[in-house]
Amino acid sequence: MTAATHSTLFPQVPDSADAVLEGLDPEQREVATALRGPVCVLAGAGTGKTRAITHRIAYGVRAGILQPSSVLAVTFTNRAAGEMRGRLRQLGAAGVQARTFHSAALRQLQYFWPKAIGGSLPRLVDRKIQLVADAAAACRVRLDRGELRDVTAEIEWSKVTQTVPADYAPAAAKAGRAAPRDPAEIAQLYAAYEDLKRARSVIDFEDVLLLTVAVLQDRHDVAEQVRAQYQHFVVDEYQDVSPLQQRLLELWLGDRDDLCVVGDASQTIYSFTGATPDHLLDFRSRHPGATVVKLVRDYRSTPQVVHLANGLLAQARGRAADHRLELVSQRPAGTEPVYTEYTDEPAEAEGAARRIRELIDSGVPAAEIAVLFRTNSQSETYEQALADAGVPYQLRGAERFFDRPEVRKAGSALRAAARFGGNDSLLDDVVDLPSQVRAVLSGEGWTTEPPAGSGAVRERWESLAALVSLAQDFAAARAGATLGDLVVELDERAGAQHAPTVQGVTLASLHSAKGLEWDVVFLVGVAEGMMPITYAKTDEQIEEERRLLYVGVTRARERLHLSWALARSPGGRPSRRPSRFLKGLRPGSGTVGGRVAAGGAGGVERGFPSGGAAAVAAPRRTGRTPARCRVCGRTLTDAGEMKLMRCEGCPSDMDEGVYERLREWRAVQAERSGQPAFCVFTDKTLMAIAESVPDDERELARIPGVGARKLNRYGADVLAICAGQEGVGLDEDD
């Protein structure tokens, strides 16, 4: 890691207030020095807004204008709050509270509940979906899993918009919400849910805000005590504030206006949860004398990426679009975005995985690559494709880093080693911190070289490797740091859920990618029906989909790949078309906006070299011959049926003995590589092999699901099993 990266992760504490301002651009400096009265910062993607507001707080503290304990900085995720606390600590402003709305409210509620209400605060439920299911059962309403999620979302929206059950139906109609069931029925379920909570003496996530608002409204003595504690407020991502959060903020402020808000209306992507950019856009009308600063210098992305992002917003309509920020890249020129059209979704996933494999082989760290999609249901196809390509990956939104069993065990081992110090024989001859950490974690399964495969064993190793990497960065930035110092750092990061980087390609939905960035981003499924999503009907919903794509584009620092598939399954009707949002931006649709390279099997990439002067006609689309059932001749569209080359209901001529031996062999291979069995071969692929019983590699290679990589790795074993050889690949000393 370079010295520049070290200084970014663990910078030296500035020695004075003026030193805090060093390195800020003119607009960021204006934000940092505007310490009085209402301040509104309109900050585009990649413009350094977190840098500006943390330096603002630190400058105020270091200059003696702000008391650390009197500042409350509010953001929307624990990760963002943890990052903010870390930056403030490095700037010499430790003691400033940086929290989410919910964590700040919960802290106040726990403290004031005995005084304001009496007794103990009711238990907070982590997940409300079981309560909703119980409420449905009480109302004798049957809900499947999808309906449970949808009804739960409607209840959450109602609460953050301060809508009571009796008012749900008219409020939902006014907001243009597409209710998942009859609005009167949802209102009934909502009321039953609230009754059930009261009967069980529990509260939910939204109740934390509602109850805090109620206490501050009803108890003026409590409100005054809170206002005496906090005199200065900073709110990040202000475009995502809900009416309920805005009401809480107003109660915290009282009649004061010492408030700084930061946001970008063009990044409003959570309106379905009740968020609205109106509070940001109306800030100047509510505070006529407010200082307004615009940040438009983009330090994240290349001019080519920024050009596409600006082009997306240039076509937008509506109030948020009227206040869009035109970004100006501060980076050297890079490569044009690449647009790729594939025949079907599996081909699209395979194409992305192949390119990612090439990028990693060329030296791009896996952790600097992301695959972003519109819905979580798209993830599985890409997990399979990356596993087939031997690419490690991590799912954004899966189990949190510090909650992983191997990380908890590693933390305990490091804590014990720090406690016993020189009495630990393992560390007798180890002097520097990174070597100590490697020595301790070697006992937990860390090795200098990663294990083969991409399953559970590899994931555990990646977690431990992330801790080793963090120790190296920490030691490089803090000379003389001890194992005890590192343990304190890990504890602080765990409390803030500020995880170190795991070396794997990130798979994430566009919503969960907000606030993150990578060197290379693959935006997949950029087709009508997915982007915008099918159920986006109104103009407002369509524009939010456009903003969601904008957020995805602006996650990329250097390279951006956009792709779509003409059909869902191999052999399916190629009826899809690229997203309307790319019209006039991608090659062949008007204005030149990118280039296309060769896409490999199933992919047609189109575009122009950087600097192309005019659009040209798009190449003719290629397609595949429709797959047909080898028994009845029907055209196949289901991916599983296409692997078998027959309809699911048509008779099978599978060799049961071969199939069972293949399953036994697969179980052994999966255990050895530490990956799920389906990553070796899926059940359908094993069935297809057992039905055709191939004699040679050419016949085996024709079976869908057997690619070149798997043929090279497993072909000899599979052919030997098909030939009737016993014990192939099952011996313990392989």
XYZ file of C-alpha atoms in Angstrom:
734
model
C 0.000 0.000 0.000
C 1.318 3.460 -0.872
C 2.188 6.198 1.576
C -0.637 8.276 0.128
C -3.124 5.533 0.925
C -1.705 5.183 4.419
C -2.151 8.890 5.009
C -5.751 8.671 3.817
C -6.596 5.784 6.116
C -4.626 6.941 9.154
C -3.609 10.610 8.628
C -1.526 12.512 11.126
C -3.511 14.790 13.447
C -3.216 18.445 12.269
C -1.221 20.553 14.729
C -3.542 23.597 14.586
C -6.958 24.833 13.493
C -5.499 26.387 10.341
C -3.798 23.090 9.493
C -7.254 21.476 9.423
C -8.088 23.643 6.400
C -5.028 22.635 4.404
C -5.779 20.652 1.266
C -9.406 21.784 0.964
C -10.572 23.291 -2.306
C -12.178 26.792 -2.201
C -15.745 25.489 -1.862
C -14.828 22.901 0.761
C -12.969 25.613 2.690
C -16.059 27.811 2.504
C -18.072 24.991 4.080
C -15.448 24.417 6.765
C -15.348 28.052 7.840
C -19.111 28.705 7.771
C -19.686 27.923 11.453
C -22.604 30.213 12.301
C -26.243 30.200 11.314
C -27.978 27.779 8.936
C -25.750 26.279 6.232
C -26.874 24.231 3.231
C -24.264 22.261 1.287
C -25.405 20.948 -2.102
C -22.823 18.265 -2.802
C -22.657 16.150 -5.942
C -21.380 12.575 -6.025
C -17.648 12.267 -5.399
C -17.173 15.925 -4.455
C -15.759 15.307 -0.966
C -18.800 16.209 1.131
C -17.754 14.037 4.078
C -14.322 15.627 3.963
C -15.883 19.102 3.942
C -18.235 18.560 6.895
C -15.752 16.648 9.066
C -13.171 19.393 8.517
C -15.878 21.948 9.319
C -16.569 20.302 12.679
C -12.863 19.778 13.404
C -11.998 23.364 12.491
C -14.731 24.661 14.806
C -13.500 22.444 17.652
C -9.801 23.201 17.147
C -10.513 26.940 16.881
C -12.438 26.848 20.165
C -15.716 27.900 18.535
C -17.459 24.541 19.074
C -17.346 22.315 22.121
C -16.995 18.649 21.016
C -19.714 17.434 23.376
C -22.169 20.039 22.039
C -22.030 18.785 18.436
C -24.329 16.063 17.078
C -23.539 14.863 13.565
C -26.302 12.702 12.086
C -26.101 10.370 9.120
C -28.062 7.388 7.819
C -25.940 4.259 8.271
C -23.788 2.912 11.066
C -20.968 2.556 8.568
C -21.120 6.245 7.614
C -21.333 7.276 11.272
C -18.315 5.112 12.115
C -16.328 6.578 9.225
C -17.230 10.084 10.369
C -16.138 9.383 13.954
C -12.862 7.956 12.690
C -12.141 11.011 10.555
C -13.011 13.395 13.375
C -10.699 11.517 15.735
C -7.842 11.811 13.248
C -8.527 15.542 12.902
C -8.263 16.065 16.641
C -12.020 16.357 17.275
C -12.600 13.277 19.419
C -15.693 13.522 21.604
C -18.041 14.677 18.851
C -21.152 12.484 18.639
C -21.654 11.033 15.138
C -24.720 8.784 15.014
C -27.658 7.697 12.926
C -31.049 9.240 13.672
C -32.139 5.971 15.250
C -29.084 5.413 17.451
C -29.162 9.033 18.695
C -32.888 8.773 19.443
C -32.539 5.381 21.149
C -29.770 6.705 23.379
C -31.955 9.629 24.466
C -35.011 7.419 24.891
C -33.160 4.951 27.118
C -31.844 7.792 29.276
C -35.103 9.743 29.675
C -37.673 6.911 29.713
C -37.579 6.272 33.499
C -37.997 9.999 34.144
C -40.565 10.785 31.440
C -42.606 7.554 31.371
C -41.463 5.402 34.267
C -40.217 1.840 34.385
C -37.974 0.230 31.795
C -38.012 0.908 28.068
C -39.912 -1.884 26.244
C -37.815 -4.421 24.399
C -36.781 -3.427 20.868
C -37.537 -6.110 18.247
C -34.867 -6.576 15.586
C -37.223 -7.778 12.829
C -40.902 -6.973 12.637
C -41.855 -9.477 9.944
C -42.785 -12.211 12.462
C -45.013 -9.756 14.309
C -46.695 -8.868 11.017
C -47.225 -12.582 10.352
C -48.801 -13.004 13.793
C -51.036 -9.965 13.170
C -52.141 -11.479 9.851
C -52.957 -14.759 11.580
C -55.026 -12.872 14.182
C -56.935 -11.191 11.334
C -57.277 -14.532 9.506
C -55.452 -13.146 6.493
C -53.085 -15.443 4.603
C -49.881 -13.814 3.371
C -47.071 -15.508 1.478
C -43.456 -14.502 2.104
C -43.458 -11.785 -0.558
C -46.728 -10.312 0.690
C -45.371 -10.318 4.252
C -42.410 -8.212 3.130
C -44.662 -5.847 1.171
C -47.135 -5.335 4.019
C -44.248 -4.799 6.444
C -42.859 -2.112 4.114
C -46.275 -0.393 4.033
C -46.393 -0.343 7.839
C -42.872 1.141 7.965
C -43.810 3.804 5.406
C -46.941 4.674 7.391
C -44.980 5.147 10.585
C -42.198 7.326 9.149
C -44.821 9.511 7.447
C -46.731 9.641 10.764
C -49.810 7.975 9.269
C -52.088 6.093 11.692
C -53.962 2.920 10.604
C -57.283 4.706 10.099
C -55.638 7.151 7.655
C -53.591 4.614 5.693
C -55.909 4.219 2.687
C -56.299 7.927 1.806
C -52.645 8.655 2.610
C -51.430 5.818 0.357
C -53.713 6.984 -2.465
C -52.470 10.569 -2.127
C -48.836 9.405 -2.213
C -49.499 7.270 -5.310
C -48.419 4.060 -3.588
C -49.276 0.763 -5.247
C -50.633 -1.110 -2.233
C -49.761 -4.841 -2.321
C -53.286 -5.716 -1.085
C -56.575 -3.927 -0.534
C -55.751 -0.712 1.418
C -58.533 -1.387 3.933
C -57.024 -4.809 4.622
C -53.546 -3.322 5.089
C -55.000 -0.769 7.504
C -56.573 -3.650 9.446
C -53.246 -5.531 9.561
C -51.425 -2.341 10.615
C -53.869 -1.812 13.506
C -53.572 -5.456 14.586
C -49.773 -5.176 14.440
C -49.833 -2.145 16.758
C -52.201 -3.928 19.169
C -49.926 -6.967 19.221
C -46.875 -4.841 20.062
C -48.668 -3.261 22.974
C -49.847 -6.646 24.259
C -46.293 -8.006 24.128
C -44.654 -4.819 25.494
C -42.276 -4.426 22.563
C -41.376 -1.566 20.229
C -40.014 -1.526 16.705
C -37.393 0.514 14.879
C -39.802 3.298 13.873
C -41.219 3.499 17.410
C -37.807 4.646 18.610
C -38.238 7.869 16.604
C -41.967 8.203 17.294
C -41.546 7.813 21.047
C -38.590 10.198 21.175
C -40.660 12.780 19.295
C -43.557 12.229 21.705
C -41.345 12.641 24.788
C -39.704 15.814 23.448
C -43.103 17.284 22.505
C -44.806 16.460 25.809
C -41.989 17.049 28.276
C -40.501 20.520 27.846
C -38.017 19.855 30.649
C -36.610 16.870 28.743
C -36.500 18.848 25.488
C -34.604 21.680 27.202
C -32.124 19.213 28.679
C -31.413 17.755 25.229
C -31.071 21.238 23.706
C -28.676 22.250 26.487
C -26.525 19.242 25.592
C -26.500 19.764 21.811
C -26.220 23.253 20.327
C -24.810 22.438 16.907
C -26.234 19.949 14.392
C -24.861 18.536 11.139
C -27.098 16.292 8.989
C -25.563 14.298 6.130
C -27.600 12.806 3.222
C -30.343 15.325 3.982
C -32.204 14.394 0.795
C -33.098 11.079 2.476
C -34.779 12.583 5.558
C -38.328 11.364 6.232
C -41.070 13.579 7.704
C -40.615 11.822 11.053
C -36.851 12.404 11.098
C -37.391 16.033 10.111
C -39.810 16.446 13.030
C -37.242 14.969 15.438
C -34.569 17.318 14.087
C -36.864 20.315 14.604
C -37.456 19.257 18.221
C -33.729 18.900 18.811
C -33.158 22.392 17.412
C -36.010 24.225 19.140
C -35.972 27.881 18.121
C -32.284 27.824 17.142
C -30.843 27.661 13.632
C -27.314 26.371 14.242
C -27.724 23.690 11.622
C -25.667 22.463 8.657
C -27.323 20.112 6.149
C -25.623 18.302 3.276
C -27.299 16.550 0.380
C -27.939 16.062 -3.307
C -31.500 15.877 -4.641
C -30.211 13.854 -7.611
C -29.329 11.024 -5.222
C -32.810 10.661 -3.722
C -33.444 6.930 -4.122
C -35.388 5.990 -0.970
C -38.731 7.715 -1.475
C -40.464 4.319 -1.159
C -39.424 4.380 2.523
C -40.826 7.871 3.060
C -37.677 9.867 2.265
C -38.184 13.136 0.413
C -35.786 15.758 -0.999
C -38.321 18.501 -0.213
C -36.655 19.318 3.109
C -33.355 19.925 1.271
C -34.914 21.840 -1.605
C -37.037 23.975 0.753
C -34.168 24.720 3.141
C -33.532 28.208 1.782
C -37.189 29.158 1.960
C -37.351 27.992 5.585
C -34.043 29.733 6.356
C -33.888 32.843 4.110
C -30.493 33.911 5.438
C -28.836 30.517 4.995
C -25.331 30.154 3.600
C -25.519 27.927 0.496
C -22.414 26.245 -0.938
C -22.321 24.010 -4.004
C -19.687 21.271 -4.338
C -19.334 20.183 -7.984
C -15.624 19.271 -8.296
C -15.707 15.482 -8.699
C -12.551 13.867 -7.303
C -13.815 10.298 -7.641
C -14.531 9.586 -11.284
C -12.824 10.109 -14.627
C -14.206 12.703 -17.073
C -15.723 9.871 -19.141
C -17.732 8.531 -16.192
C -18.741 12.035 -15.128
C -19.855 12.850 -18.688
C -22.232 9.881 -18.666
C -23.531 10.805 -15.193
C -24.217 14.384 -16.278
C -25.884 13.094 -19.440
C -28.277 10.933 -17.423
C -29.401 13.897 -15.330
C -29.628 16.221 -18.329
C -32.602 14.155 -19.530
C -34.308 14.125 -16.115
C -37.562 15.887 -15.302
C -39.151 17.092 -12.093
C -38.228 19.199 -9.096
C -35.051 17.301 -8.203
C -33.873 17.604 -11.823
C -34.401 21.375 -11.707
C -31.775 21.512 -8.939
C -29.268 19.098 -10.460
C -25.558 19.731 -10.076
C -23.298 19.650 -13.148
C -20.215 17.740 -12.013
C -16.712 18.664 -13.185
C -14.172 15.851 -13.031
C -10.815 16.667 -11.452
C -9.177 13.447 -12.630
C -7.110 12.686 -15.742
C -8.918 11.263 -18.750
C -9.711 7.554 -18.633
C -11.456 4.995 -20.806
C -14.938 5.389 -22.231
C -17.773 3.393 -20.638
C -18.293 0.031 -22.324
C -21.770 -1.113 -23.373
C -22.449 -4.816 -24.005
C -25.533 -6.572 -25.287
C -25.963 -10.293 -24.535
C -28.391 -12.873 -25.837
C -29.546 -13.946 -22.351
C -28.929 -13.383 -18.639
C -26.615 -16.376 -18.049
C -24.470 -15.193 -20.962
C -24.408 -11.704 -19.429
C -23.253 -13.093 -16.072
C -20.622 -15.285 -17.711
C -19.372 -12.338 -19.763
C -19.026 -10.128 -16.687
C -17.258 -12.913 -14.763
C -14.851 -13.507 -17.642
C -13.918 -9.823 -17.791
C -13.533 -9.637 -14.028
C -11.200 -12.648 -14.136
C -9.124 -10.849 -16.777
C -9.015 -7.660 -14.694
C -7.842 -9.536 -11.598
C -5.230 -11.405 -13.625
C -3.972 -8.043 -14.925
C -3.451 -6.754 -11.383
C -6.731 -5.057 -10.422
C -7.535 -5.991 -6.782
C -10.778 -7.958 -6.470
C -11.919 -5.588 -3.714
C -11.818 -2.711 -6.227
C -14.423 -4.330 -8.502
C -18.193 -4.360 -8.031
C -21.170 -5.885 -9.826
C -24.290 -3.784 -9.224
C -27.837 -4.871 -10.038
C -31.363 -3.550 -9.560
C -32.828 -6.362 -7.456
C -31.321 -8.857 -5.019
C -32.875 -11.709 -7.010
C -30.272 -11.092 -9.739
C -27.433 -11.954 -7.365
C -27.528 -15.751 -7.648
C -26.692 -15.838 -11.354
C -23.589 -13.716 -10.759
C -22.539 -15.706 -7.697
C -22.583 -18.847 -9.835
C -20.731 -17.195 -12.728
C -18.007 -15.785 -10.463
C -17.629 -19.123 -8.675
C -17.281 -20.846 -12.059
C -14.572 -18.336 -13.005
C -12.719 -18.865 -9.712
C -13.329 -15.283 -8.590
C -13.758 -14.557 -4.840
C -16.746 -12.377 -4.017
C -18.639 -10.895 -1.106
C -22.323 -10.048 -0.880
C -23.085 -6.530 0.280
C -25.852 -6.732 2.857
C -24.925 -10.272 3.938
C -23.609 -11.082 7.417
C -21.785 -8.094 8.882
C -18.003 -8.416 9.048
C -17.609 -8.177 12.816
C -20.477 -10.660 13.338
C -18.720 -13.431 11.402
C -17.672 -16.339 13.649
C -14.080 -16.349 12.399
C -13.753 -12.598 13.039
C -15.134 -12.935 16.572
C -12.695 -15.793 17.266
C -9.801 -13.832 15.779
C -10.692 -10.821 17.938
C -10.691 -12.993 21.068
C -7.299 -14.460 20.127
C -5.781 -11.011 19.528
C -7.268 -9.721 22.770
C -5.786 -12.652 24.710
C -2.383 -12.186 23.075
C -2.429 -8.471 23.932
C -3.387 -9.234 27.532
C -0.626 -11.811 28.118
C 1.999 -9.910 26.120
C 5.479 -11.322 26.591
C 4.140 -14.403 28.391
C 2.810 -15.771 25.082
C 5.461 -18.116 23.664
C 3.916 -17.699 20.217
C 5.133 -14.096 20.162
C 8.532 -14.591 21.845
C 10.590 -13.864 18.747
C 8.122 -11.498 17.056
C 8.734 -7.776 17.390
C 6.637 -5.743 14.940
C 2.843 -5.504 15.120
C 1.973 -6.993 11.689
C 4.147 -10.052 12.408
C 2.476 -10.461 15.793
C -0.954 -10.378 14.173
C 0.094 -12.873 11.499
C 1.483 -15.168 14.191
C -1.736 -15.046 16.228
C -4.058 -15.451 13.247
C -2.038 -18.331 11.811
C -3.490 -20.298 14.701
C -6.986 -19.344 13.484
C -6.486 -20.515 9.914
C -4.674 -17.633 8.190
C -1.932 -18.641 5.771
C 0.366 -16.628 3.516
C -1.324 -18.058 0.423
C -5.115 -18.190 -0.048
C -6.796 -21.597 -0.254
C -8.135 -22.882 -3.547
C -11.775 -22.376 -4.399
C -14.222 -19.625 -3.556
C -16.478 -21.110 -0.898
C -16.646 -21.010 2.894
C -12.953 -21.823 3.442
C -11.920 -19.009 1.120
C -14.368 -16.597 2.766
C -12.933 -17.364 6.218
C -9.427 -16.789 4.904
C -10.479 -13.486 3.314
C -11.853 -12.283 6.668
C -8.583 -13.060 8.447
C -6.546 -11.575 5.588
C -8.541 -8.340 5.963
C -7.468 -8.157 9.627
C -3.826 -8.763 8.661
C -4.026 -5.992 6.057
C -5.607 -3.618 8.567
C -2.796 -4.336 11.046
C -0.202 -3.465 8.381
C -1.914 -0.153 7.582
C -2.362 0.654 11.276
C 1.292 -0.026 12.096
C 2.517 2.020 9.121
C 0.467 5.027 10.234
C 1.139 4.796 13.986
C 4.776 4.183 14.788
C 5.197 2.038 17.883
C 1.596 0.845 17.897
C 1.093 -2.235 20.061
C -1.213 -5.214 19.824
C -3.311 -3.588 22.539
C -3.665 -0.436 20.420
C -4.867 -2.532 17.498
C -7.420 -4.310 19.697
C -8.803 -0.913 20.766
C -9.013 0.104 17.084
C -10.858 -3.126 16.239
C -13.293 -2.621 19.120
C -14.059 0.911 17.929
C -14.548 -0.306 14.372
C -16.807 -3.131 15.546
C -18.951 -0.679 17.499
C -19.288 1.465 14.387
C -19.535 -1.536 12.017
C -16.616 0.047 10.136
C -15.280 -3.112 8.518
C -11.867 -3.394 6.852
C -11.717 -4.210 3.156
C -12.268 -7.856 2.250
C -10.456 -9.018 -0.882
C -13.379 -10.109 -2.995
C -15.520 -8.687 -5.792
C -18.548 -6.933 -4.300
C -22.019 -8.021 -5.389
C -24.603 -5.431 -4.384
C -27.951 -3.954 -5.253
C -27.886 -0.353 -6.435
C -29.627 0.762 -3.252
C -27.069 -0.894 -0.970
C -24.176 0.517 -3.038
C -25.049 4.094 -2.048
C -22.081 5.746 -0.337
C -19.521 3.276 -1.717
C -17.098 3.411 -4.636
C -14.824 1.099 -6.642
C -12.211 1.401 -9.391
C -14.272 -0.786 -11.726
C -18.063 -1.100 -11.740
C -20.210 -3.499 -13.785
C -23.793 -2.222 -14.036
C -25.750 -5.254 -15.180
C -29.336 -5.767 -16.290
C -29.644 -2.221 -17.651
C -32.732 -3.106 -19.687
C -36.348 -1.997 -19.856
C -38.330 -3.797 -17.190
C -35.387 -3.812 -14.817
C -34.118 -0.252 -15.231
C -36.634 1.276 -14.856
C -38.218 -1.574 -12.929
C -41.548 -2.846 -14.297
C -43.667 -1.534 -11.437
C -42.358 2.043 -11.797
C -45.397 3.618 -13.486
C -45.677 7.284 -12.532
C -43.369 10.045 -13.729
C -42.004 10.399 -10.184
C -41.228 6.685 -9.956
C -39.535 6.666 -13.365
C -37.367 9.623 -12.375
C -36.325 7.873 -9.161
C -35.220 4.898 -11.271
C -33.122 7.295 -13.370
C -31.530 8.665 -10.188
C -30.816 5.109 -9.065
C -28.895 4.455 -12.280
C -27.071 7.772 -11.751
C -26.002 6.588 -8.298
C -24.722 3.362 -9.859
C -22.725 5.190 -12.542
C -21.124 7.521 -10.006
C -19.808 4.583 -7.932
C -17.114 4.008 -10.596
C -13.739 5.696 -10.292
C -11.993 4.540 -13.464
C -13.854 1.965 -15.543
C -17.537 1.428 -16.134
C -19.252 -1.470 -17.894
C -22.983 -1.406 -18.650
C -24.760 -4.460 -20.017
C -28.181 -5.933 -20.725
C -29.624 -9.192 -22.046
C -32.155 -9.594 -24.847
C -33.792 -12.604 -23.161
C -34.016 -13.992 -19.671
C -33.103 -17.609 -20.473
C -31.050 -19.258 -23.226
C -33.250 -19.770 -26.254
C -35.844 -17.307 -24.976
C -37.501 -14.742 -27.205
C -35.091 -11.770 -27.593
C -37.737 -9.162 -26.779
C -35.882 -6.939 -24.340
C -34.267 -3.645 -25.229
C -31.704 -1.401 -23.521
C -32.933 1.010 -20.863
C -34.542 4.196 -22.125
C -32.171 6.069 -19.813
C -29.270 5.245 -22.155
C -30.966 6.740 -25.219
C -28.721 9.362 -26.741
C -25.850 8.320 -24.481
C -24.809 4.886 -25.716
C -23.417 4.187 -29.188
C -26.018 3.618 -31.856
C -28.701 5.606 -30.026
C -27.659 9.158 -30.880
C -24.876 10.935 -29.046
C -21.659 8.947 -28.661
C -21.252 7.960 -25.019
C -18.937 4.992 -24.861
C -17.183 2.187 -26.622
C -17.633 -1.500 -27.069
C -15.065 -4.283 -27.134
C -15.526 -7.924 -28.064
C -18.015 -9.612 -25.793
C -17.271 -13.288 -26.296
C -19.928 -15.968 -26.472
C -23.390 -14.536 -26.324
C -22.278 -10.908 -26.172
C -22.291 -8.122 -28.734
C -20.492 -5.003 -27.555
C -20.837 -1.796 -29.414
C -19.392 1.693 -29.247
C -16.480 3.791 -30.422
C -12.894 4.460 -29.490
C -12.397 7.434 -27.202
C -12.768 10.559 -29.281
C -15.092 9.052 -31.917
C -16.733 11.799 -33.925
C -20.084 10.393 -34.937
C -22.536 7.634 -34.279
C -22.688 4.709 -36.678
C -25.303 2.068 -37.245
C -25.256 -0.644 -34.606
C -24.076 -4.067 -35.759
C -26.764 -6.605 -36.508
C -27.734 -8.592 -33.424
C -26.599 -12.163 -33.172
C -28.734 -14.902 -31.694
C -28.703 -18.577 -30.806
C -30.721 -21.357 -32.406
C -33.686 -22.050 -30.093
C -33.066 -25.055 -27.848
C -35.540 -27.895 -28.341
C -36.485 -30.882 -26.199
C -34.705 -33.991 -27.502
C -37.786 -36.082 -26.569
C -40.836 -34.096 -27.764
C -39.237 -31.285 -29.780
C -40.836 -28.406 -27.828
C -38.839 -25.137 -27.685
C -37.174 -24.830 -24.291
C -36.960 -21.534 -22.370
C -36.334 -22.672 -18.784
C -32.606 -22.689 -17.933
C -32.873 -25.981 -16.029
C -34.664 -27.706 -18.898
C -32.095 -26.370 -21.335
C -29.329 -28.011 -19.340
C -31.150 -31.347 -19.609
C -32.117 -30.649 -23.254
C -35.586 -31.996 -22.470
C -38.812 -30.883 -20.823
C -39.027 -31.477 -17.101
C -42.016 -33.748 -17.624
C -40.569 -35.777 -20.506
C -39.222 -39.265 -19.652
C -35.601 -39.437 -18.548
C -33.112 -42.080 -19.664
C -30.710 -41.198 -16.869
C -28.211 -43.781 -15.631
C -29.083 -43.751 -11.908
C -25.807 -45.424 -10.918
C -23.719 -42.790 -12.737
C -25.816 -40.019 -11.202
C -25.328 -41.290 -7.640
C -21.560 -41.740 -8.153
C -21.369 -38.218 -9.568
C -23.194 -36.861 -6.506
C -20.818 -38.667 -4.129
C -17.818 -37.396 -6.075
C -19.217 -33.834 -6.087
C -19.705 -33.878 -2.300
C -16.038 -34.780 -1.810
C -14.876 -32.080 -4.233
C -17.043 -29.450 -2.528
C -15.708 -30.360 0.922
C -12.091 -30.230 -0.267
C -12.500 -26.827 -1.896
C -14.681 -25.405 0.893
C -17.412 -24.301 -1.510
C -21.081 -25.201 -1.962
C -21.776 -28.330 -3.991
C -23.568 -26.377 -6.736
C -20.311 -24.504 -7.434
C -18.775 -27.804 -8.585
C -21.768 -28.788 -10.734
C -25.482 -28.116 -10.273
C -27.937 -31.005 -9.884
C -29.296 -30.317 -13.366
C -25.798 -30.536 -14.883
C -25.150 -33.859 -13.102
C -28.491 -35.153 -14.410
C -27.590 -34.037 -17.943
C -24.231 -35.854 -17.672
C -25.908 -39.001 -16.321
C -28.446 -38.907 -19.163
C -25.906 -38.506 -21.961
C -23.001 -40.456 -20.323
C -20.343 -38.816 -22.534
C -17.421 -40.876 -23.864
C -14.933 -38.057 -24.434
C -14.200 -34.403 -23.678
C -15.948 -33.153 -26.821
C -19.230 -34.788 -25.786
C -18.827 -33.594 -22.187
C -18.100 -30.026 -23.307
C -21.410 -29.903 -25.228
C -23.401 -30.265 -21.990
C -24.672 -26.871 -20.694
C -23.001 -26.057 -17.377
C -19.678 -27.639 -18.334
C -17.456 -24.747 -19.327
C -13.770 -24.797 -20.295
C -12.620 -24.217 -16.720
C -14.688 -27.050 -15.267
C -13.736 -29.299 -18.150
C -10.054 -28.771 -17.387
C -10.533 -29.203 -13.655
C -13.066 -32.024 -13.432
C -13.295 -33.530 -16.927
C -11.005 -36.523 -16.321
C -12.854 -37.508 -13.131
C -16.301 -37.149 -14.710
C -15.368 -39.188 -17.783
C -13.821 -41.868 -15.577
C -17.046 -42.110 -13.537
C -19.084 -42.310 -16.741
C -16.762 -45.132 -17.900
C -17.577 -47.085 -14.739
C -14.240 -46.706 -12.942
C -14.706 -47.092 -9.181
C -13.479 -44.697 -6.450
C -12.579 -41.872 -8.817
C -11.724 -38.677 -6.899
C -12.920 -40.185 -3.603
C -9.619 -41.214 -2.021
C -8.473 -39.234 1.005
C -4.871 -38.755 -0.102
C -5.544 -36.977 -3.370
